[in-house]
mmCIF file of C-alpha atoms in Angstrom:
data_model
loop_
_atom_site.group_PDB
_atom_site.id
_atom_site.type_symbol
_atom_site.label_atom_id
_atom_site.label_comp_id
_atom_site.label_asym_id
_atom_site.label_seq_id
_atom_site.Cartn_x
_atom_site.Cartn_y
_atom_site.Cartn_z
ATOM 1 C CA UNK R 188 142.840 268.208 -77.261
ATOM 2 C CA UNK R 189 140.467 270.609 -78.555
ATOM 3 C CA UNK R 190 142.659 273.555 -78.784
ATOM 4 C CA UNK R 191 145.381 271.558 -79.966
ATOM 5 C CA UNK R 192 143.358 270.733 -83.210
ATOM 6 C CA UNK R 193 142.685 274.870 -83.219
ATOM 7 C CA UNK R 194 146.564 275.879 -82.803
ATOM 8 C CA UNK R 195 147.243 273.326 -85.469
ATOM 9 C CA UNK R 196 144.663 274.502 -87.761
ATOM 10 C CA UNK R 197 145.701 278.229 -87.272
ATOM 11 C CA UNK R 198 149.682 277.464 -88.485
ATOM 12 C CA UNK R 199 148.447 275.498 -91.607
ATOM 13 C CA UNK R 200 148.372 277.405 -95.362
ATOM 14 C CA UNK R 201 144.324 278.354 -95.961
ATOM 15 C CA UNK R 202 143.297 277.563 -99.078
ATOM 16 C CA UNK R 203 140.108 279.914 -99.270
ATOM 17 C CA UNK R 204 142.454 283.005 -98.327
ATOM 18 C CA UNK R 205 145.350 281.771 -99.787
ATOM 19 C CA UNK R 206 147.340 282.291 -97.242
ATOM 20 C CA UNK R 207 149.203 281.505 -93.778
ATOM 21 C CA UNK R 208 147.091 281.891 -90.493
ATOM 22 C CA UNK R 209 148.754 283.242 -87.421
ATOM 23 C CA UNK R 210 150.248 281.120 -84.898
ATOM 24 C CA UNK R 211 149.919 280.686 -81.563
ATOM 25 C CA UNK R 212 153.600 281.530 -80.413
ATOM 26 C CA UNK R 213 153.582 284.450 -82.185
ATOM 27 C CA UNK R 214 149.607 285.558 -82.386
ATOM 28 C CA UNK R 215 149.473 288.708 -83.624
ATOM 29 C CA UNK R 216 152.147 288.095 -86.761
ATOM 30 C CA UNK R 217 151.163 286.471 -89.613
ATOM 31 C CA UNK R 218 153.606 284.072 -91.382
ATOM 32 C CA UNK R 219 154.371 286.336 -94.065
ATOM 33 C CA UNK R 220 155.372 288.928 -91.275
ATOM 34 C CA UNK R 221 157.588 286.991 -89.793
ATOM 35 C CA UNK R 222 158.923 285.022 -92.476
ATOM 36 C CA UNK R 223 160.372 289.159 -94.195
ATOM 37 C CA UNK R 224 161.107 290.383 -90.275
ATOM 38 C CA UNK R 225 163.422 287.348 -90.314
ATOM 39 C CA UNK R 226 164.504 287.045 -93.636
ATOM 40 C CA UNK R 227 165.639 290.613 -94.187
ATOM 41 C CA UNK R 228 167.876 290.242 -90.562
ATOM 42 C CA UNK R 229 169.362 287.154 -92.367
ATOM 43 C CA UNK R 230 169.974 288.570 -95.390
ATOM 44 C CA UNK R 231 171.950 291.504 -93.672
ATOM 45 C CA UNK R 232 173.683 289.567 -91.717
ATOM 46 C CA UNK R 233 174.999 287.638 -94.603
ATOM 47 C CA UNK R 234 176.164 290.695 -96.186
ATOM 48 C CA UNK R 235 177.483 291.534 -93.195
ATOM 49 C CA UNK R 236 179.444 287.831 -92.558
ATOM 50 C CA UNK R 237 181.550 288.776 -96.313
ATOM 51 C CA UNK R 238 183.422 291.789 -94.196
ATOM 52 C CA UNK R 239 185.721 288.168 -92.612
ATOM 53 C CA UNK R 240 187.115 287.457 -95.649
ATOM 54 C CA UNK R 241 187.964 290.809 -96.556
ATOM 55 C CA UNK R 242 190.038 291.266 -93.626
ATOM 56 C CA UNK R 243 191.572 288.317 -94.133
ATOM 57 C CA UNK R 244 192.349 289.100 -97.445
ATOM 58 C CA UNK R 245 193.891 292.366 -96.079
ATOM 59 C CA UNK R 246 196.266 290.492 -94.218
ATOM 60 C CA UNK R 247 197.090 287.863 -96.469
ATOM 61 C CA UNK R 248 201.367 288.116 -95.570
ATOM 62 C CA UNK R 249 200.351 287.709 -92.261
ATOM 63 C CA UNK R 250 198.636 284.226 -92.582
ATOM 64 C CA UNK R 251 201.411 283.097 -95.431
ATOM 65 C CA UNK R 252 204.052 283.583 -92.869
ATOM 66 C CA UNK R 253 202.590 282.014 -89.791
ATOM 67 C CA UNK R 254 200.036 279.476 -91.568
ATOM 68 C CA UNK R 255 199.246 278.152 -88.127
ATOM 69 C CA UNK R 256 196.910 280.724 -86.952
ATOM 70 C CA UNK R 257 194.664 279.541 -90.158
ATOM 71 C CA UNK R 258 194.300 275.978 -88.574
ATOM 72 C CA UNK R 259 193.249 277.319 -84.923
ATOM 73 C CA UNK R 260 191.026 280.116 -86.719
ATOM 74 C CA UNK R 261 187.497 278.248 -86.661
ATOM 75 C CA UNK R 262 188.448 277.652 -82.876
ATOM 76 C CA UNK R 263 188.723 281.002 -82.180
ATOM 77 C CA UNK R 264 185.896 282.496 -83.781
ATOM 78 C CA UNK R 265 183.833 279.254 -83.151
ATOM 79 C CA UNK R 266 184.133 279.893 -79.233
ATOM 80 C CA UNK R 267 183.248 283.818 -79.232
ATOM 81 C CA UNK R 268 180.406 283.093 -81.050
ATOM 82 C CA UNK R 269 179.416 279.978 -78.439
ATOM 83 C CA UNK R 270 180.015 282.117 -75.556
ATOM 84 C CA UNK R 271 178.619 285.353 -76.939
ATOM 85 C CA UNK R 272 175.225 283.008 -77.872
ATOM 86 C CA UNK R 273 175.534 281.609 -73.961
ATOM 87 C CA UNK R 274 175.028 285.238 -72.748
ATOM 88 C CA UNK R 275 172.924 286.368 -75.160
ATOM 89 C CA UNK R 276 170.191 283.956 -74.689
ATOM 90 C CA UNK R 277 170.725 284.041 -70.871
ATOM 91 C CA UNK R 278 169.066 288.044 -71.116
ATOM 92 C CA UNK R 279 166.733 286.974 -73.631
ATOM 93 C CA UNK R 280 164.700 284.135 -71.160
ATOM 94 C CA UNK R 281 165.414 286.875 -68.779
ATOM 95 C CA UNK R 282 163.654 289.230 -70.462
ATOM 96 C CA UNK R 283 160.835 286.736 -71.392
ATOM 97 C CA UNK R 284 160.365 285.725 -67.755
ATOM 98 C CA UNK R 285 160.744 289.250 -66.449
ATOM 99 C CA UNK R 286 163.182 288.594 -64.312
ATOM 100 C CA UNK R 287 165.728 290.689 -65.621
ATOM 101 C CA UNK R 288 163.935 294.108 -65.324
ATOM 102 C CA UNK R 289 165.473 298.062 -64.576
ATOM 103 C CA UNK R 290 165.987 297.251 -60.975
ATOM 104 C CA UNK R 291 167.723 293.596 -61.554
ATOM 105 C CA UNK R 292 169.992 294.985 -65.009
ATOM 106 C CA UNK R 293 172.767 296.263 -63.102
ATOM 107 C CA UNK R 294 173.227 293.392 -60.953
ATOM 108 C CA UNK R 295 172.373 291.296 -63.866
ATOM 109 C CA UNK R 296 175.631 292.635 -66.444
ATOM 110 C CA UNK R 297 177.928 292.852 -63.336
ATOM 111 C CA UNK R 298 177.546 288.965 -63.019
ATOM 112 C CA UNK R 299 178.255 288.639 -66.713
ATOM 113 C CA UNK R 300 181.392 290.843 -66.722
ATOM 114 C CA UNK R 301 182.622 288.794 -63.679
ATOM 115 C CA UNK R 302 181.375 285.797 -65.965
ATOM 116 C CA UNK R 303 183.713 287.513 -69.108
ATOM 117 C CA UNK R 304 186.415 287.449 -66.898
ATOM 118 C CA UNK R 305 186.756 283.927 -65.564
ATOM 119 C CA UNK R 306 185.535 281.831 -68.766
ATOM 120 C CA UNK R 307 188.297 283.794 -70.695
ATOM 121 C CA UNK R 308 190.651 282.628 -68.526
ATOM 122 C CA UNK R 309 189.333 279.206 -68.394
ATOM 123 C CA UNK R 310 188.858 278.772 -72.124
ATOM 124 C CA UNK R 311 192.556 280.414 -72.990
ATOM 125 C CA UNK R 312 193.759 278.000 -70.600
ATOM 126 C CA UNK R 313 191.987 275.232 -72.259
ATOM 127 C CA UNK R 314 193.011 276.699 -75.306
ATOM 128 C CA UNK R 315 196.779 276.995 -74.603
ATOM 129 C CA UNK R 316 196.627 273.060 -74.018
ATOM 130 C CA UNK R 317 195.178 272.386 -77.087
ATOM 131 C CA UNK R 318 197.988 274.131 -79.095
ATOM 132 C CA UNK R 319 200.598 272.740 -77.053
ATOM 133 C CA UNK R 320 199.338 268.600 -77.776
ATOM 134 C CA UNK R 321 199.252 270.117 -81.675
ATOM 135 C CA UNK R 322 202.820 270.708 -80.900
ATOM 136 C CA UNK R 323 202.187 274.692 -82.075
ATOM 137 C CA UNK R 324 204.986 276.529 -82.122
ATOM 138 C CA UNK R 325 205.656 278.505 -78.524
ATOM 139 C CA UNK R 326 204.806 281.879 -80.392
ATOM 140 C CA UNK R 327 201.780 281.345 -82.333
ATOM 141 C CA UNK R 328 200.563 279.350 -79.091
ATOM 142 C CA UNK R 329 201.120 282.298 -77.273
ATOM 143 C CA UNK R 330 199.145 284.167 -79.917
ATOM 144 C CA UNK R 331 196.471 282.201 -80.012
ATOM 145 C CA UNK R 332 196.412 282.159 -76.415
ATOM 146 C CA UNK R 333 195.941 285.628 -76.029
ATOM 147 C CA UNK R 334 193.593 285.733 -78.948
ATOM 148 C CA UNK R 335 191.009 283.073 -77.674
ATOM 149 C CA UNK R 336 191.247 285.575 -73.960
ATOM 150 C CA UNK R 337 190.386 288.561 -76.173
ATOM 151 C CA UNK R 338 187.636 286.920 -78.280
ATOM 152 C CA UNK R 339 185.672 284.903 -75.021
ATOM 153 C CA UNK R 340 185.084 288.387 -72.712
ATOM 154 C CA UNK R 341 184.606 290.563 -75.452
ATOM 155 C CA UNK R 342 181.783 287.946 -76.574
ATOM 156 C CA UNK R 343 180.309 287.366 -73.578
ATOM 157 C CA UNK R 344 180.118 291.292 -72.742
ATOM 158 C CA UNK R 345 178.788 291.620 -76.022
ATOM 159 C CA UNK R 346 176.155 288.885 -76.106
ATOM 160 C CA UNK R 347 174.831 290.255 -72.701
ATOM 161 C CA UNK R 348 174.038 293.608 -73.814
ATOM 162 C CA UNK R 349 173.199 293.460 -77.517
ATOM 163 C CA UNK R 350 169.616 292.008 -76.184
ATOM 164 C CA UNK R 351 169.075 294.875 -74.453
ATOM 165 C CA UNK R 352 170.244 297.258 -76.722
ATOM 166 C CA UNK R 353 168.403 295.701 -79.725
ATOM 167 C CA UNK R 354 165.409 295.905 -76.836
ATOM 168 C CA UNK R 355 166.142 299.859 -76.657
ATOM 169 C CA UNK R 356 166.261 300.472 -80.392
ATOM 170 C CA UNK R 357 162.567 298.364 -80.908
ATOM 171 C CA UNK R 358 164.187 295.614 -82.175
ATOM 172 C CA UNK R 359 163.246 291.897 -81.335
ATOM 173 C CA UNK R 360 165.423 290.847 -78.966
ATOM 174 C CA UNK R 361 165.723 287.487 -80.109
ATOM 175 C CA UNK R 362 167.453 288.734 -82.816
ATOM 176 C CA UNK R 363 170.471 289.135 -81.115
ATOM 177 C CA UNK R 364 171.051 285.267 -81.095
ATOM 178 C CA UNK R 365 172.015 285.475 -84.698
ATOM 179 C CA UNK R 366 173.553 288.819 -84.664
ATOM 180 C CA UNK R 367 176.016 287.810 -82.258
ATOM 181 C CA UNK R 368 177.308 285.188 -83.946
ATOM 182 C CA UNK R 369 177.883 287.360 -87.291
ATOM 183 C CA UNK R 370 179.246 289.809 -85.087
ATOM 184 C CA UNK R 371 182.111 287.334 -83.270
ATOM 185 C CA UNK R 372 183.008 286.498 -86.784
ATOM 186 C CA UNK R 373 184.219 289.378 -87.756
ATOM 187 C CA UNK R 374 185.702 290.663 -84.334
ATOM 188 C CA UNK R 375 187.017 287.385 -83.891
ATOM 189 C CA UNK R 376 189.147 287.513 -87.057
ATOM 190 C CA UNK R 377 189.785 290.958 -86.013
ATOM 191 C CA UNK R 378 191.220 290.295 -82.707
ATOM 192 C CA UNK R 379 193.207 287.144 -84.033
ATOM 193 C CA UNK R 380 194.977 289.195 -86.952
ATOM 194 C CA UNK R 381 195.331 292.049 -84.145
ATOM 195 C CA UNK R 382 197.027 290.115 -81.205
ATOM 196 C CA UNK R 383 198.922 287.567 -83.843
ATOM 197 C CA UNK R 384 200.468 290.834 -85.854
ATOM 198 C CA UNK R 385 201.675 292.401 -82.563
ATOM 199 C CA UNK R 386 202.774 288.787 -80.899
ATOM 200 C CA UNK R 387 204.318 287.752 -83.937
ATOM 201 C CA UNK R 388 205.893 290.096 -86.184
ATOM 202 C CA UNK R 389 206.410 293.768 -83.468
ATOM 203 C CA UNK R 390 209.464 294.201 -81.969
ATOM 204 C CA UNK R 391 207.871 294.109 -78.317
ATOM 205 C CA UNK R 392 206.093 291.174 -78.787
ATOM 206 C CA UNK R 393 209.031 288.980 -80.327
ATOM 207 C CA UNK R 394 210.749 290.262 -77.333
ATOM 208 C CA UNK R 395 207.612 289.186 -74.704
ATOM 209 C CA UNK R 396 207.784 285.662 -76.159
ATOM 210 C CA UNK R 397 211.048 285.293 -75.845
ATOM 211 C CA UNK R 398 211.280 286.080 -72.649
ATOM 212 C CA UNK R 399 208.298 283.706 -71.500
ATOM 213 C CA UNK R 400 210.349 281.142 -73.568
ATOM 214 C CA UNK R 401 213.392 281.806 -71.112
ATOM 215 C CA UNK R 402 211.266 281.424 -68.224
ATOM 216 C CA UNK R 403 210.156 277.861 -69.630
ATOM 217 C CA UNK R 404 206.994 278.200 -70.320
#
């Protein structure tokens, strides 16, 4: 009980110093140290987050002829950034606990890309049944399809590593929690104005959906 009352004294706002102890998660940072560490990551990241809407302002004929994609667009980028978080906080309690060391890190990301692999498949699937009960139309299902595939592995690839290559640069890991969700926002809108351009409106890809059409998919 004792050193309950002390951890809860040392997080509360000292009047004589006029200022905010240390706590005990993080001991040797004071409040105001953490409170800029954090705040200027947000900040960037914010800054970072407007780059979205610029793209999709870049590809603004796109969206007005195929108006669907904009209705299965939070999906999309919603699930890169949930799977890319998944991995990302799997390596940081790995890196907390020490389990995932030098000698475990290869074993470690060749799990994850197997990981990439099968939850893209699972979630486009899962996707793909989603847009059909909307009663999409067969292309833009397709596209989003194919999207939501791209989006999940490159997110979970992502997620695992940016820990350890925040880890690399001195960086707080834990950072990468937050970065990777900034980051799927923009690759996911990316990706999805990427694979719907070339599904959509190329010669090739007109030609691929037809084609799966024929075969009654």
């Amino acid at each position: 009980q004792s050193d309950s009352n002390v951890d809860d004294e040392i997080c509360e706002y000292n009047e004589e110093t006029q200022n905010w102890g240390e706590c005990p998660v993080e001991p040797n940072i004071s409040f105001k140290d953490a409170m800029k560490s954090r705040a200027y990551w947000l900040v960037g990241l914010l800054a970072l987050q407007s780059c979205s809407g610029f793209i999709l302002s870049r590809n603004e004929m796109l969206l007005q002829d195929h108006p669907v994609i904009i209705y299965f667009l939070t999906m999309l980028v919603g699930a890169g950034g949930n799977a890319g978080n998944q991995a990302s906080v799997r390596v940081i309690r790995g890196l907390a606990l020490g389990t995932l060391n030098p000698q475990t890190q290869s074993q470690f990301l060749s799990r994850e890309l197997r990981m990439a692999i099968s939850l893209s498949l699972i979630l486009s699937l899962a996707g793909f049944l989603r847009a059909t009960l909307f009663q999409t139309p067969f292309p833009e299902t397709m596209a989003v399809t194919l999207a939501l595939s791209l989006i999940v592995f490159s997110s979970i690839c992502l997620g695992a590593v940016l820990p350890l290559l925040l880890q690399k640069l001195g960086v707080d890991p834990a950072h990468s929690s937050t970065t990777i969700q900034v980051v799927m926002d923009i690759l996911g809108v990316i990706l999805t104005v990427f694979v719907s351009t070339a599904v959509l409106d190329s010669p090739w890809g007109k030609l691929l959906v037809k084609g799966l059409s024929n075969w009654g998919l």
